[in-house]
Coordinates of N, CA and C in Angstrom, one line a residue:
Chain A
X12 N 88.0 158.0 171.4 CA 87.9 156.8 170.5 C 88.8 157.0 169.2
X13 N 89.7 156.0 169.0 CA 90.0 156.2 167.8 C 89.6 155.8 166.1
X14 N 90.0 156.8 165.5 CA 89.3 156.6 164.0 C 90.4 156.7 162.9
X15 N 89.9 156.6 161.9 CA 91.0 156.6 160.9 C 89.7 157.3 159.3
X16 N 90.7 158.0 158.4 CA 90.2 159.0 157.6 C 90.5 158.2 156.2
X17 N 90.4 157.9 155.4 CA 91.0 157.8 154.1 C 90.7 159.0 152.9
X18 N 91.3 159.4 152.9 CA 91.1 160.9 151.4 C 91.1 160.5 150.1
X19 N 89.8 160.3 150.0 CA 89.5 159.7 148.3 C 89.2 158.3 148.1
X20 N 87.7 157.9 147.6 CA 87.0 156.9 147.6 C 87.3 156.1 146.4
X21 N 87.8 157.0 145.3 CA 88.7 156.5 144.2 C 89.6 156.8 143.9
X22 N 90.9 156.3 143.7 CA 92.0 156.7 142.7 C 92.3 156.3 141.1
X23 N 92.5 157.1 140.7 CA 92.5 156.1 139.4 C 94.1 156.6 138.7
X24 N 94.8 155.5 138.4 CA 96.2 155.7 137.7 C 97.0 154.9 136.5
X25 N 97.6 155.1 136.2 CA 98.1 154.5 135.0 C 99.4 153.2 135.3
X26 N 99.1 152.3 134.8 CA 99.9 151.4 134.6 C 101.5 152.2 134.5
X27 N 102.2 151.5 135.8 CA 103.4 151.8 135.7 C 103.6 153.5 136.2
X28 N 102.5 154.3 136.5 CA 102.4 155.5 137.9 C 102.7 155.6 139.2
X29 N 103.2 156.0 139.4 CA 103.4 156.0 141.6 C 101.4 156.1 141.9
X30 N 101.4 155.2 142.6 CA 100.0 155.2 143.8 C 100.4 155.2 144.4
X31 N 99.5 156.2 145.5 CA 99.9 157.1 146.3 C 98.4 157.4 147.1
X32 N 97.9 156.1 148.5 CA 96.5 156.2 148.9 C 96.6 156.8 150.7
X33 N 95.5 157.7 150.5 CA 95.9 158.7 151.6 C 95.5 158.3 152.9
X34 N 95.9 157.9 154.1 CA 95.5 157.1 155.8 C 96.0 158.5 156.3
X35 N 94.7 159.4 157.0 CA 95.0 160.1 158.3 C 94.3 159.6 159.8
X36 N 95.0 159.3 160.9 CA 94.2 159.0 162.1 C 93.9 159.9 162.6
X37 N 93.1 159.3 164.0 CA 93.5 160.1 165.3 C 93.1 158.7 166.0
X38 N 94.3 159.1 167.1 CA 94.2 157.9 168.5 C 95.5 159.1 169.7
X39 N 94.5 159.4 170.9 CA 95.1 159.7 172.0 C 96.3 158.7 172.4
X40 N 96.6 157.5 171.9 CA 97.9 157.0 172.2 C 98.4 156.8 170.8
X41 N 100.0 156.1 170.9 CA 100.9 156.2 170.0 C 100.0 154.4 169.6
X42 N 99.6 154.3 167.8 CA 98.7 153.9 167.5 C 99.3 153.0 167.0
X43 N 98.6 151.3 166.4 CA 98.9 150.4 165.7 C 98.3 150.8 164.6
X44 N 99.0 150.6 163.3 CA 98.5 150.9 162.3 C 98.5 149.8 161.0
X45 N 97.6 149.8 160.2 CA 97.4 148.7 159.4 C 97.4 148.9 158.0
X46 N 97.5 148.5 156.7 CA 96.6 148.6 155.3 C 96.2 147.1 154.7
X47 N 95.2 146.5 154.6 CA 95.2 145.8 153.9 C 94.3 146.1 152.6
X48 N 94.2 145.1 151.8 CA 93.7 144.9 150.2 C 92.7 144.0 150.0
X49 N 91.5 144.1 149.7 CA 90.8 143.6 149.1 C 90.4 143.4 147.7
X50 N 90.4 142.2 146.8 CA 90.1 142.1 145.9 C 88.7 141.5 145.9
X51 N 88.1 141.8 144.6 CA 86.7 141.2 144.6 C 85.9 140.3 145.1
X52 N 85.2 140.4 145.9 CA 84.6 138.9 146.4 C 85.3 138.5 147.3
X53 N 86.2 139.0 148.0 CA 87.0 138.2 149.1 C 87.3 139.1 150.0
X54 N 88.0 138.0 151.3 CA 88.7 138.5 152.4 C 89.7 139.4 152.1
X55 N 90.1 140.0 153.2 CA 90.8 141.3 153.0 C 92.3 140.4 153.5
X56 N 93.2 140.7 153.1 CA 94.7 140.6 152.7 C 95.6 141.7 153.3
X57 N 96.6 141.2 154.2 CA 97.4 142.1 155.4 C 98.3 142.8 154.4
X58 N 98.5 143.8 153.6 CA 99.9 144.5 153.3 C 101.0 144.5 153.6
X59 N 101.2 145.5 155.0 CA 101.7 146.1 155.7 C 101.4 146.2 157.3
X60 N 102.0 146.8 158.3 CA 101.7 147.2 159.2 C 102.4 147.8 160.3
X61 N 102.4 148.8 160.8 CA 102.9 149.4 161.7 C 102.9 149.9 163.0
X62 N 104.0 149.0 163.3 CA 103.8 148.5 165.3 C 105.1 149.4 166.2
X63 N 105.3 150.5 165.7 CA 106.1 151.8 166.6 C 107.7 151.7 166.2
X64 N 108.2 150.5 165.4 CA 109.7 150.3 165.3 C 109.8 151.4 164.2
X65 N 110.4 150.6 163.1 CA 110.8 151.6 162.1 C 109.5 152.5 161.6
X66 N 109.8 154.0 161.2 CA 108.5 154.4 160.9 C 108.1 154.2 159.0
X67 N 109.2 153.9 158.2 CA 109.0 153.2 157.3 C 108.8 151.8 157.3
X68 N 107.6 150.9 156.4 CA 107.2 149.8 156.9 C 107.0 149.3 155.7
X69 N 108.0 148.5 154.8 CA 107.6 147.3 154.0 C 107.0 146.8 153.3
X70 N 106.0 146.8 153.1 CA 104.8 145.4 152.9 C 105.2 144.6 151.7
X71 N 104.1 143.7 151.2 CA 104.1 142.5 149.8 C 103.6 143.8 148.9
X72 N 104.3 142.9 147.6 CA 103.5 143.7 146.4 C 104.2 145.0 146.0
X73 N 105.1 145.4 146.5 CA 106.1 146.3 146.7 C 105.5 147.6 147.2
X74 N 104.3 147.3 148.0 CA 104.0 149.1 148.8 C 104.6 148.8 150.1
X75 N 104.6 150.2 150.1 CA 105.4 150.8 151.5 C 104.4 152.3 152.2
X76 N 104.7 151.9 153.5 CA 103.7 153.1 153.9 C 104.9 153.6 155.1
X77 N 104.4 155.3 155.3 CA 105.7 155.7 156.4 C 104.4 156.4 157.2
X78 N 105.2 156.3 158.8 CA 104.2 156.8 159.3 C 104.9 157.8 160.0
X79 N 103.5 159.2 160.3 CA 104.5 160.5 160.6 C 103.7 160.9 161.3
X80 N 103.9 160.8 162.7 CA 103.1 161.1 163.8 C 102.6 162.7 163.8
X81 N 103.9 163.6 163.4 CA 103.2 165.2 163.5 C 102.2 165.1 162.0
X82 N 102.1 164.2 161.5 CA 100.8 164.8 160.2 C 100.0 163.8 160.5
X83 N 99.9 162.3 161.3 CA 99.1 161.9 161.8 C 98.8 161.1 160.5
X84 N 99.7 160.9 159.9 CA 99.1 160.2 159.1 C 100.4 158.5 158.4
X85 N 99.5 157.7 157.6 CA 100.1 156.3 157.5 C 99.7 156.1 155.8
X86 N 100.1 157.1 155.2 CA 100.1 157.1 153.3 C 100.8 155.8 153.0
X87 N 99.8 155.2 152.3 CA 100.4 153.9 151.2 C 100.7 154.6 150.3
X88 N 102.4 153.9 149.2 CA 102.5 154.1 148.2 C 103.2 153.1 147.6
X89 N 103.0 153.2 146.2 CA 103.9 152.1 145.1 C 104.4 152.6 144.3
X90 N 105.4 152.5 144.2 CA 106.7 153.2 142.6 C 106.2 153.4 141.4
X91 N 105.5 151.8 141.2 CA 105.0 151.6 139.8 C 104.0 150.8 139.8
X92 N 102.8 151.4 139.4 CA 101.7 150.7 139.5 C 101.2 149.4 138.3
X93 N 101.0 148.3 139.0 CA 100.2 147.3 138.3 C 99.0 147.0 137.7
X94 N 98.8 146.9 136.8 CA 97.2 146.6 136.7 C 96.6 145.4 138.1
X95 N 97.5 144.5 137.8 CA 96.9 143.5 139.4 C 96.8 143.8 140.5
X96 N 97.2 145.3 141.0 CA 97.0 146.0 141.9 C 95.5 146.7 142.3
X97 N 94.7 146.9 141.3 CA 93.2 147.0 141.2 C 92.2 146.3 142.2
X98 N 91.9 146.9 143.1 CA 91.4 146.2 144.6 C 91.0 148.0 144.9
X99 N 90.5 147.1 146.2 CA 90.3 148.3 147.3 C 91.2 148.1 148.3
X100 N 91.4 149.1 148.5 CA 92.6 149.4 150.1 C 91.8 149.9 151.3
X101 N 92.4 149.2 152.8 CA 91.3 149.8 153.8 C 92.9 150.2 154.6
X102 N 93.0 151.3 155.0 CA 93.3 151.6 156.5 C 92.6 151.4 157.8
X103 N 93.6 150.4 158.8 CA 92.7 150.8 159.9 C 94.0 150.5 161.1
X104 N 93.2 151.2 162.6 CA 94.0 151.2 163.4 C 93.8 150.4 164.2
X105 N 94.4 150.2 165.5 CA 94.0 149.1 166.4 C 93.8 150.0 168.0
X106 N 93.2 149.7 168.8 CA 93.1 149.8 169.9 C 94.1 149.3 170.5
X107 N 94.9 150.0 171.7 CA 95.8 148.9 172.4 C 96.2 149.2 174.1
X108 N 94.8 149.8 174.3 CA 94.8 150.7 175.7 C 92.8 149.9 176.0
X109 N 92.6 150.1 177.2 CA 91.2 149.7 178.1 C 90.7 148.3 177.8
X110 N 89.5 148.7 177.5 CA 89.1 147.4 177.3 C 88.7 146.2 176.1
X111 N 88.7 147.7 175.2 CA 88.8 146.8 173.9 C 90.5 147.1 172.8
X112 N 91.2 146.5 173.8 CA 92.7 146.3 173.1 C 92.2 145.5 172.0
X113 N 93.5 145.4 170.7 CA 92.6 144.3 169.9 C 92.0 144.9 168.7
X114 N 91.2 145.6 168.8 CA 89.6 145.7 168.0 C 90.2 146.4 166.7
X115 N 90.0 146.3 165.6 CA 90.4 147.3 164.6 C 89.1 148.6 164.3
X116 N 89.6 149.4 163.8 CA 88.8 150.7 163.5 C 89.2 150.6 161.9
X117 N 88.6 150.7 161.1 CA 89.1 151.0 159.1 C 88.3 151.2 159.0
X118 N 89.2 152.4 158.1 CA 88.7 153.8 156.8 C 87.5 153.0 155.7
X119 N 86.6 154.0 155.4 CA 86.4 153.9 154.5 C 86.5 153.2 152.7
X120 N 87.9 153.3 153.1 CA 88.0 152.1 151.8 C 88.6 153.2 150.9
X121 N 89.6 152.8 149.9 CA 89.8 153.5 148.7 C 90.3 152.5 147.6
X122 N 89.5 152.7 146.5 CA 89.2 151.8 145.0 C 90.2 152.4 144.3
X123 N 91.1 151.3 144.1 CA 92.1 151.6 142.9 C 92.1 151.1 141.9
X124 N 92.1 151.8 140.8 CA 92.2 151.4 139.8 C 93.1 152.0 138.6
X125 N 94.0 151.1 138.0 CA 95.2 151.3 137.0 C 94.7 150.8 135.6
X126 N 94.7 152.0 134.9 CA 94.7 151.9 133.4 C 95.7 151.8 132.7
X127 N 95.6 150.9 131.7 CA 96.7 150.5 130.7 C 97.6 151.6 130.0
Chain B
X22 N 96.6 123.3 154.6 CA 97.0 124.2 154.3 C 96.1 125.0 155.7
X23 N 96.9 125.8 156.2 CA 96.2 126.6 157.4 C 95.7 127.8 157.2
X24 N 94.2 128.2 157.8 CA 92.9 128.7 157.1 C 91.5 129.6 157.6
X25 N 90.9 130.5 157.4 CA 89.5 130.9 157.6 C 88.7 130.1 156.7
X26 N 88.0 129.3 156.5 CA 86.7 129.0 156.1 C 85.2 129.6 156.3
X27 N 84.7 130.3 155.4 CA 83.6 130.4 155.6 C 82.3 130.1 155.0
X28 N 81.5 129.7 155.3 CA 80.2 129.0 154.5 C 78.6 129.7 155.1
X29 N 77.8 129.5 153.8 CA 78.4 129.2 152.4 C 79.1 131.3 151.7
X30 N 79.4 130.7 150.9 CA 79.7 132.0 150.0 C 78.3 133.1 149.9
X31 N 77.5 132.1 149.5 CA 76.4 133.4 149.1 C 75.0 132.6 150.0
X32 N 74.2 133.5 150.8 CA 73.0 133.1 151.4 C 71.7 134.0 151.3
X33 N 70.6 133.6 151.3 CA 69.5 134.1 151.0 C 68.9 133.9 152.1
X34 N 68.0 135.5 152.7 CA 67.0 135.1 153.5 C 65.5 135.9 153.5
X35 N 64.4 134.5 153.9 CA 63.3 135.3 153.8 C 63.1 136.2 154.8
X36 N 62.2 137.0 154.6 CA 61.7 138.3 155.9 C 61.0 137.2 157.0
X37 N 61.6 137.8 158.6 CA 61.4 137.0 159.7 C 62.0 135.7 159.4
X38 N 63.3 135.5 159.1 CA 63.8 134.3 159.3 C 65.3 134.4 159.7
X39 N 65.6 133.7 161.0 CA 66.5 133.7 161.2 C 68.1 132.8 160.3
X40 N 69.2 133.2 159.9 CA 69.9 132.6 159.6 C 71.5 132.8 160.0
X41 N 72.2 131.7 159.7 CA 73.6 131.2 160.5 C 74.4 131.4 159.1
X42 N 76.0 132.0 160.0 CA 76.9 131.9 158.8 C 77.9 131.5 159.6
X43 N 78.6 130.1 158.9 CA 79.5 130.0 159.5 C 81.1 130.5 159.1
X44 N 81.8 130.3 160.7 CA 83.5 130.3 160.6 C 84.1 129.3 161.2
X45 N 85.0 128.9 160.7 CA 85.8 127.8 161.4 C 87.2 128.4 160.9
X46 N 88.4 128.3 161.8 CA 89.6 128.5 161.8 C 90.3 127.5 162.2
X47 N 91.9 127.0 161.4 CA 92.6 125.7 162.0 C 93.6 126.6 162.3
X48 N 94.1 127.6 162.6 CA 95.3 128.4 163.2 C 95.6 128.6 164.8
X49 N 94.7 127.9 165.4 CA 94.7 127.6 166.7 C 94.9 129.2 167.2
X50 N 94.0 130.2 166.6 CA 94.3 131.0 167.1 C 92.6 131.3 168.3
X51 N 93.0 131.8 169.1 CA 92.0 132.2 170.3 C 91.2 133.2 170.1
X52 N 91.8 134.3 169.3 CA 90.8 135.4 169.0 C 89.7 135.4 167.8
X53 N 88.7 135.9 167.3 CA 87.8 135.7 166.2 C 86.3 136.8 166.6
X54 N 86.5 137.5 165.4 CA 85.8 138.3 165.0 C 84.7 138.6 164.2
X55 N 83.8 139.1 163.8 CA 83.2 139.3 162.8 C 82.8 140.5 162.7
X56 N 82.5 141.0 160.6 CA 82.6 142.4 160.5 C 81.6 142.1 159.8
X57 N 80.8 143.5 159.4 CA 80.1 143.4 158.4 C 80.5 144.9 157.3
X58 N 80.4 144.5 156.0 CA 81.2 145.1 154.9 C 80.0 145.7 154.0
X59 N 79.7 147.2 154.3 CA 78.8 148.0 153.2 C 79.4 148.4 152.1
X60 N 79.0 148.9 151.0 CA 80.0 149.7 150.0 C 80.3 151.3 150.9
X61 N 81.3 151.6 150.6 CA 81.5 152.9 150.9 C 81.4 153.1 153.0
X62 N 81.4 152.0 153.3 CA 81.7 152.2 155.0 C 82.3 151.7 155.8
X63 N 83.4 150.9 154.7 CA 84.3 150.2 155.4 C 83.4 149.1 156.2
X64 N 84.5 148.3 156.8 CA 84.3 147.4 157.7 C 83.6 147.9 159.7
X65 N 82.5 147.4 160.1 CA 82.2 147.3 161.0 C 82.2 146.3 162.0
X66 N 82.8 146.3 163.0 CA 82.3 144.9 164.5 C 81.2 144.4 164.8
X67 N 80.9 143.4 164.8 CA 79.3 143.6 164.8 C 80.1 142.3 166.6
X68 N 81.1 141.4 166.1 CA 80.9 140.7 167.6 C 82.8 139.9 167.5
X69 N 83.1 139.7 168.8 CA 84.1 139.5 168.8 C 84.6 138.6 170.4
X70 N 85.3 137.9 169.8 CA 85.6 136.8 170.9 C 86.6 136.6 171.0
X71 N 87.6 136.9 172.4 CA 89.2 136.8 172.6 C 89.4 135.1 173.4
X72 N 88.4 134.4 173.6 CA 88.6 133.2 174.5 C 87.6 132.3 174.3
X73 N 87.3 130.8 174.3 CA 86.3 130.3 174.2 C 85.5 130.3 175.2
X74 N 84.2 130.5 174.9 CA 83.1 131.1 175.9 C 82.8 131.9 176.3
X75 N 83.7 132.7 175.7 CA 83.6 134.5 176.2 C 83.2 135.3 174.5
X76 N 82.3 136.1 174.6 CA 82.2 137.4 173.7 C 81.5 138.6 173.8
X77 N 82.3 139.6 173.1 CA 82.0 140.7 173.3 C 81.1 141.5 172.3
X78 N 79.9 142.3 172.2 CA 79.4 142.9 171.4 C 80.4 144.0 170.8
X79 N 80.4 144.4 169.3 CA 81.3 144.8 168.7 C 80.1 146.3 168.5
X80 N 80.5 147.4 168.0 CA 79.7 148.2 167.6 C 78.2 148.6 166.9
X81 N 78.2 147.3 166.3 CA 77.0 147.6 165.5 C 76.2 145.7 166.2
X82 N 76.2 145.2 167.3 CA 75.5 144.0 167.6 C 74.3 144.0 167.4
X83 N 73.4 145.0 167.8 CA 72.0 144.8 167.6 C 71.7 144.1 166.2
X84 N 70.1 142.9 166.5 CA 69.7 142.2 165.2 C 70.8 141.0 164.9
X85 N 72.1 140.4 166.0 CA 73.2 139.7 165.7 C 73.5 138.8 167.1
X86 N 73.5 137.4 166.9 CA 73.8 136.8 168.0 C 75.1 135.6 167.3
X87 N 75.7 135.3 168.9 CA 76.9 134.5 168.6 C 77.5 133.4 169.7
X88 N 77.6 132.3 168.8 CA 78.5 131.2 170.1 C 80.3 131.3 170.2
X89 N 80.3 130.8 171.3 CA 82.1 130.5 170.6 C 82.3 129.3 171.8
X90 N 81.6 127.9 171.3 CA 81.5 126.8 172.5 C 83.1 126.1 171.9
X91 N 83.8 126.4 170.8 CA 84.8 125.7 170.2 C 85.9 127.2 170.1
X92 N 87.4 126.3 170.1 CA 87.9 127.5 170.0 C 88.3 127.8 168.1
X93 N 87.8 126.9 167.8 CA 87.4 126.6 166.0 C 86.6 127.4 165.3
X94 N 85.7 127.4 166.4 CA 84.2 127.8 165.1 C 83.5 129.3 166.1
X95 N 83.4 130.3 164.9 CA 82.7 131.2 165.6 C 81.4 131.5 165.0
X96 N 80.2 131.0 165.0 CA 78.9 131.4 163.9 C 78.4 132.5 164.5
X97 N 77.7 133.1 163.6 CA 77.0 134.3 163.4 C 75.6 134.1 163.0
X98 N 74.6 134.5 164.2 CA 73.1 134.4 163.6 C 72.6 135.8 163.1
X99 N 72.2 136.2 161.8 CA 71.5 137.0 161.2 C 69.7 136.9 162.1
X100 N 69.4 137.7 163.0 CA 68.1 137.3 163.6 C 67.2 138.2 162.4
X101 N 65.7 137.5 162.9 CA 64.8 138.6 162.0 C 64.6 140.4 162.7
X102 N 65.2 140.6 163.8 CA 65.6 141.6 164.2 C 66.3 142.3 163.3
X103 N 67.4 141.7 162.5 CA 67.9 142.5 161.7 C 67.3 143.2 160.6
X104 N 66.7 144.2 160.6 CA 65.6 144.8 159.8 C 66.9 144.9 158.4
X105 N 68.2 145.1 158.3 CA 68.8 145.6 156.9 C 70.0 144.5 156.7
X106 N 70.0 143.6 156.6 CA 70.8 142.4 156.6 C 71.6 141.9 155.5
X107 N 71.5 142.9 154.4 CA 72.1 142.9 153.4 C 73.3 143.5 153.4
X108 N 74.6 142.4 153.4 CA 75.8 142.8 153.1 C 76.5 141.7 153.2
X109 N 77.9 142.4 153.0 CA 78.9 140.9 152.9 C 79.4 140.9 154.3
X110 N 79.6 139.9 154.9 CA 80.1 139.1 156.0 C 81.5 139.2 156.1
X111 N 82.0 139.4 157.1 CA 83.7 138.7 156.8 C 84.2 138.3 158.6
X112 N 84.7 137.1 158.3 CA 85.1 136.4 159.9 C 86.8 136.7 160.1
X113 N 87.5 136.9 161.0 CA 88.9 137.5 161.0 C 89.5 136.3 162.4
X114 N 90.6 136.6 162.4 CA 90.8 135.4 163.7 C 92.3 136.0 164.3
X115 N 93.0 136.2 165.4 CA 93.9 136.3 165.6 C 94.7 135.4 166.3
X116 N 95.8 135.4 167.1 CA 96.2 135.1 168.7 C 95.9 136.3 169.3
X117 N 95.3 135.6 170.5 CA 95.1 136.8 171.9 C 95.7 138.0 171.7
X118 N 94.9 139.3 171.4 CA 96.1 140.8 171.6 C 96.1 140.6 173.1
X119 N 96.6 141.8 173.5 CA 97.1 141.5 174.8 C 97.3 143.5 175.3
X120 N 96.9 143.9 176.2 CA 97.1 145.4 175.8 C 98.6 145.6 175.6
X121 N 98.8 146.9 174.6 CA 100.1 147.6 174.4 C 100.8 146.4 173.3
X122 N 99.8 145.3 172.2 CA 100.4 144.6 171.8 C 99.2 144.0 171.2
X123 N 98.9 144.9 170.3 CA 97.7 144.2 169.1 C 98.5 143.3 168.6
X124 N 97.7 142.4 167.5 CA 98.1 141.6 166.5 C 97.4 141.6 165.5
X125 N 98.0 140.9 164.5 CA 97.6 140.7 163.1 C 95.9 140.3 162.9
X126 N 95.5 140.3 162.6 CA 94.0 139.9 162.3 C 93.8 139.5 161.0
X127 N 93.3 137.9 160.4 CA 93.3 137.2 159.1 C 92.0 137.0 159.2
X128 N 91.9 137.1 157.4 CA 90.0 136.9 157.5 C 90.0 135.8 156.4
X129 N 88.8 135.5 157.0 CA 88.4 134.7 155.5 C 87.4 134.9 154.2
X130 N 87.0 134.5 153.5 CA 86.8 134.6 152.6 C 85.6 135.9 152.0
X131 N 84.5 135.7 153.0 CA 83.3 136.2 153.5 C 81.8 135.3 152.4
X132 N 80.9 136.0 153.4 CA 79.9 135.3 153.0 C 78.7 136.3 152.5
X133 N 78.4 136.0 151.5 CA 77.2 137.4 151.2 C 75.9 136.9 151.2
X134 N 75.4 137.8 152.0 CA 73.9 137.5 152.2 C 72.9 138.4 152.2
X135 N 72.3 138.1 151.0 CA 71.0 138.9 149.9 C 69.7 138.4 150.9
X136 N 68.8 139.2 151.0 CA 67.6 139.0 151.7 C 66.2 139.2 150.6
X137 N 65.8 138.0 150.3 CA 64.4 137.7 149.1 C 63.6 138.7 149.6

């Protein structure tokens, strides 16, 4: 089965800091990988995502996540952090083998928050 | 504007009462999900539907039942089975994954439901 790890239930950083939120998996196959954003009271919000092309990947809002198969891992980061950036982040992966192709698996969650 | 809807935002239920939350999607997409969201445990499957008329129990179904007679609307019954039914809701919807070819998954808004 696959799972996904997130390291650290809070971050906390300063306005205009690199964030820097930690995604380790495991999936027996070459994985789909996700981050989206939640802000308070609401649905969760696509970032990013990473479907085996480039292993650097994009997203809104100016994060970017690289994904590195020998460390198993899909680290979000941002140059310079926002105060509007203050949400929670979820990592998660996707199944794409048997019977539940599809299904997502996400981390625990990690709370960010940027001080002035 | 093209959409998750879900209703209502916030629901109350007595002990031994069954209750509905709904989803409706206009993205004509075929797939639709629901999660349930603890603090600190990330998002869980509770049920999921890749076709109308068809669904599949998600990880955590027990205490949770579901139609999908529309390819619009997916509701979620909270039964009195559900002995801990407090949490926030969230409905997701895609087009069809397909194996070796997840997709995006959009959610809406979520619904929170406190139990008197």
């Amino acid at each position: 089965a696959q799972s996904v790890t997130q390291l650290g239930s809070h971050v906390s950083v300063s306005e205009g800091a690199l964030v820097l939120l930690r995604c380790n998996y495991s999936s027996s196959v070459p994985p789909y990988l996700f981050w989206y954003v939640q802000y308070p009271n609401q649905g969760l919000q696509l970032l990013l995502k990473y479907t085996s092309a480039a292993t650097l990947v994009k997203g809104i809002n100016g994060f970017e996540a690289e994904f590195k198969k020998s460390e198993t891992s899909f680290h979000l980061t941002k140059p310079s952090a926002h105060m509007s950036d203050a949400a929670e982040y979820f990592c998660a992966v996707s199944d794409i083998v048997g019977t539940s192709y599809g299904k997502l698996t996400f981390g625990q969650g990690t709370i960010l928050t940027v001080h002035p | 504007d093209g959409g998750i809807t879900q209703s209502p935002k916030y629901l109350f239920r007595k002990e031994g009462q069954n209750v509905t939350l709904s989803c409706e999607q206009n993205l004509n997409h075929d797939a639709m999900y629901w999660y349930r969201q603890d603090p600190g445990q990330g998002l869980r499957l509770i049920y999921y539907s890749q076709i109308v008329n068809d669904f599949q129990k998600g990880d955590i179904a027990e205490g949770y039942s579901v139609s999908r007679e529309k390819k619009e609307s997916f509701p979620l019954t909270v039964t009195s089975a559900q002995k801990n039914p407090t949490a926030f809701y969230l409905c997701a919807s895609s087009i069809r994954p397909e194996p070796q070819n997840p997709t995006t998954q959009y959610f809406g808004p979520g619904t929170r439901l406190l139990v008197l």
